[in-house]
CSV table of C-alpha atoms in Angstrom, one decimal:
chain,number,residue,atom,x,y,z
A,284,UNK,CA,-0.3,-30.1,-26.6
A,285,UNK,CA,-3.5,-27.9,-25.3
A,286,UNK,CA,-7.0,-29.0,-26.1
A,287,UNK,CA,-8.5,-25.7,-25.4
A,288,UNK,CA,-6.7,-22.2,-26.0
A,289,UNK,CA,-5.6,-18.8,-24.1
A,290,UNK,CA,-7.5,-15.7,-23.7
A,291,UNK,CA,-6.0,-13.1,-22.3
A,292,UNK,CA,-9.0,-10.5,-21.6
A,293,UNK,CA,-6.9,-7.0,-20.8
A,294,UNK,CA,-7.4,-3.4,-20.1
A,295,UNK,CA,-7.3,-0.3,-17.7
A,296,UNK,CA,-8.6,-1.1,-14.2
A,297,UNK,CA,-12.2,-1.2,-14.2
A,298,UNK,CA,-13.3,-1.4,-17.7
A,299,UNK,CA,-14.7,-4.9,-17.2
A,300,UNK,CA,-12.3,-7.5,-16.9
A,301,UNK,CA,-13.1,-9.7,-13.7
A,302,UNK,CA,-17.1,-9.5,-15.3
A,303,UNK,CA,-16.5,-10.7,-18.8
A,304,UNK,CA,-14.1,-13.4,-17.8
A,305,UNK,CA,-16.7,-14.5,-15.2
A,306,UNK,CA,-19.5,-14.5,-17.8
A,307,UNK,CA,-17.2,-16.0,-20.9
A,308,UNK,CA,-16.2,-18.7,-18.7
A,309,UNK,CA,-19.7,-19.5,-17.5
A,310,UNK,CA,-20.8,-19.8,-21.4
A,311,UNK,CA,-17.7,-20.9,-22.9
A,312,UNK,CA,-16.4,-23.2,-20.4
A,313,UNK,CA,-13.1,-22.1,-19.8
A,314,UNK,CA,-11.4,-21.2,-16.9
A,315,UNK,CA,-11.2,-17.3,-15.0
A,316,UNK,CA,-8.0,-17.3,-14.0
A,317,UNK,CA,-7.9,-13.9,-12.4
A,318,UNK,CA,-3.9,-13.0,-12.2
A,319,UNK,CA,-5.0,-10.4,-9.2
A,320,UNK,CA,-5.9,-13.2,-6.9
A,321,UNK,CA,-3.1,-15.6,-8.2
A,322,UNK,CA,-0.7,-13.3,-6.8
A,323,UNK,CA,-2.0,-12.7,-3.9
A,324,UNK,CA,-2.9,-16.7,-3.1
A,325,UNK,CA,1.1,-17.1,-3.6
A,326,UNK,CA,3.1,-14.1,-2.9
A,327,UNK,CA,4.2,-13.0,-5.8
A,328,UNK,CA,5.1,-9.1,-4.8
A,329,UNK,CA,8.2,-7.6,-4.7
A,330,UNK,CA,7.5,-4.7,-3.1
A,331,UNK,CA,4.9,-2.1,-2.3
A,332,UNK,CA,4.3,1.4,-4.0
A,333,UNK,CA,3.1,4.1,-1.4
A,334,UNK,CA,1.9,6.7,-3.9
A,335,UNK,CA,0.0,4.3,-5.7
A,336,UNK,CA,-0.8,2.3,-2.5
A,337,UNK,CA,-0.6,-1.0,-4.8
A,338,UNK,CA,1.3,-3.8,-4.7
A,339,UNK,CA,4.0,-4.2,-7.5
A,340,UNK,CA,4.0,-7.5,-8.7
A,341,UNK,CA,7.5,-9.8,-9.0
A,342,UNK,CA,7.0,-11.3,-12.5
A,343,UNK,CA,8.9,-14.4,-12.4
A,344,UNK,CA,7.7,-15.2,-9.7
A,345,UNK,CA,4.5,-15.0,-10.7
A,346,UNK,CA,5.3,-16.4,-14.2
A,347,UNK,CA,6.4,-19.7,-12.1
A,348,UNK,CA,3.1,-19.7,-9.9
A,349,UNK,CA,1.1,-20.1,-13.0
A,350,UNK,CA,3.4,-22.1,-15.8
A,351,UNK,CA,1.3,-25.3,-15.3
A,352,UNK,CA,-2.0,-24.1,-15.4
A,353,UNK,CA,-1.0,-22.0,-19.2
A,354,UNK,CA,0.7,-24.9,-20.7
A,355,UNK,CA,-2.5,-26.5,-19.6
A,356,UNK,CA,-4.7,-24.0,-21.7
A,357,UNK,CA,-8.3,-23.2,-21.5
A,358,UNK,CA,-8.0,-19.9,-19.4
A,359,UNK,CA,-9.5,-17.0,-20.1
A,360,UNK,CA,-6.9,-14.7,-18.1
A,361,UNK,CA,-7.4,-11.3,-16.5
A,362,UNK,CA,-5.0,-9.1,-15.7
A,363,UNK,CA,-4.4,-5.6,-16.9
A,364,UNK,CA,-1.5,-6.6,-18.8
A,365,UNK,CA,-0.3,-8.9,-21.4
A,366,UNK,CA,3.3,-8.3,-22.5
A,367,UNK,CA,4.8,-10.4,-19.5
A,368,UNK,CA,3.4,-13.5,-21.2
A,369,UNK,CA,5.5,-15.6,-23.2
A,370,UNK,CA,3.6,-15.7,-26.8
A,371,UNK,CA,3.6,-19.7,-26.8
A,372,UNK,CA,1.1,-19.6,-23.5
A,373,UNK,CA,-1.3,-17.3,-25.6
A,374,UNK,CA,-3.9,-18.0,-28.1
A,375,UNK,CA,-5.8,-14.6,-28.5
A,376,UNK,CA,-5.8,-11.1,-26.4
A,377,UNK,CA,-8.5,-9.2,-26.2
A,378,UNK,CA,-8.1,-5.3,-24.9
A,379,UNK,CA,-11.3,-3.9,-23.6
A,380,UNK,CA,-12.2,-0.1,-23.2
A,381,UNK,CA,-14.3,1.7,-21.0
A,382,UNK,CA,-17.0,3.6,-23.5
A,383,UNK,CA,-16.5,6.8,-21.1
A,384,UNK,CA,-14.1,8.2,-18.7
A,385,UNK,CA,-16.9,9.8,-16.6
A,386,UNK,CA,-17.9,6.0,-16.0
A,387,UNK,CA,-14.5,4.6,-15.2
A,388,UNK,CA,-13.8,7.7,-13.0
A,389,UNK,CA,-17.1,6.3,-11.1
A,390,UNK,CA,-16.5,2.5,-10.8
A,391,UNK,CA,-12.3,3.7,-9.8
A,392,UNK,CA,-13.9,5.7,-7.1
A,393,UNK,CA,-16.0,3.8,-5.8
A,394,UNK,CA,-13.0,0.8,-5.8
A,395,UNK,CA,-11.5,4.0,-3.3
A,396,UNK,CA,-8.8,4.6,-5.7
A,397,UNK,CA,-6.5,7.9,-4.4
A,398,UNK,CA,-6.2,11.0,-6.8
A,399,UNK,CA,-2.8,9.8,-7.7
A,400,UNK,CA,-3.9,6.0,-8.7
A,401,UNK,CA,-7.2,7.1,-10.1
A,402,UNK,CA,-5.3,9.8,-12.6
A,403,UNK,CA,-2.4,7.7,-13.5
A,404,UNK,CA,-5.1,4.4,-14.1
A,405,UNK,CA,-7.5,7.1,-16.4
A,406,UNK,CA,-4.6,8.3,-18.2
A,407,UNK,CA,-4.1,5.3,-19.5
A,408,UNK,CA,-7.3,4.3,-20.7
A,409,UNK,CA,-7.3,8.1,-22.3
A,410,UNK,CA,-3.9,7.4,-24.5
A,411,UNK,CA,-5.1,4.1,-25.2
A,412,UNK,CA,-1.3,2.5,-23.0
A,413,UNK,CA,-3.3,-0.8,-23.1
A,414,UNK,CA,-3.5,-0.8,-26.8
A,415,UNK,CA,-0.1,-0.2,-27.6
A,416,UNK,CA,1.2,-2.7,-25.4
A,417,UNK,CA,0.0,-6.1,-26.6
A,418,UNK,CA,2.3,-8.6,-28.1
A,419,UNK,CA,0.9,-10.5,-30.8
A,420,UNK,CA,0.1,-14.2,-29.6
A,421,UNK,CA,2.3,-17.3,-31.2
A,422,UNK,CA,1.1,-17.6,-34.9
A,423,UNK,CA,1.5,-21.4,-34.9
A,424,UNK,CA,-1.2,-23.5,-33.4
A,425,UNK,CA,-0.7,-24.4,-29.8
A,426,UNK,CA,-4.3,-26.4,-29.3
A,427,UNK,CA,-6.2,-28.8,-31.6
A,428,UNK,CA,-10.2,-28.9,-31.1
């Protein structure tokens, strides 16, 4: 049984997931797990999307790569989606939103996002795509305090 919870911090790219996870990790003692970094470090990619200029994650390989850490618990999981993780791994899902699309546009532009990728992420934020997808975490207590 885990002794600490796993919390997913999710939302559109650019809303502040990494900044929030880093601050929460400092404040709570939970560990920040950047799924983007795990995918890069452990080569969890299927292919590259030329139009969006982004790597497509191999979800099975990614789940295998993080399973042991997830089962130990105590993680703040930084990822733009939460529906790929088994419910039993997650205790809380937090969806971040950006206070304005112009701010989000500036953040994504400063990252060098091309127009197609920028527009896809702005649309996702405007239409609340990440708010609609979250799965409910498991209702049984999986960690003890």
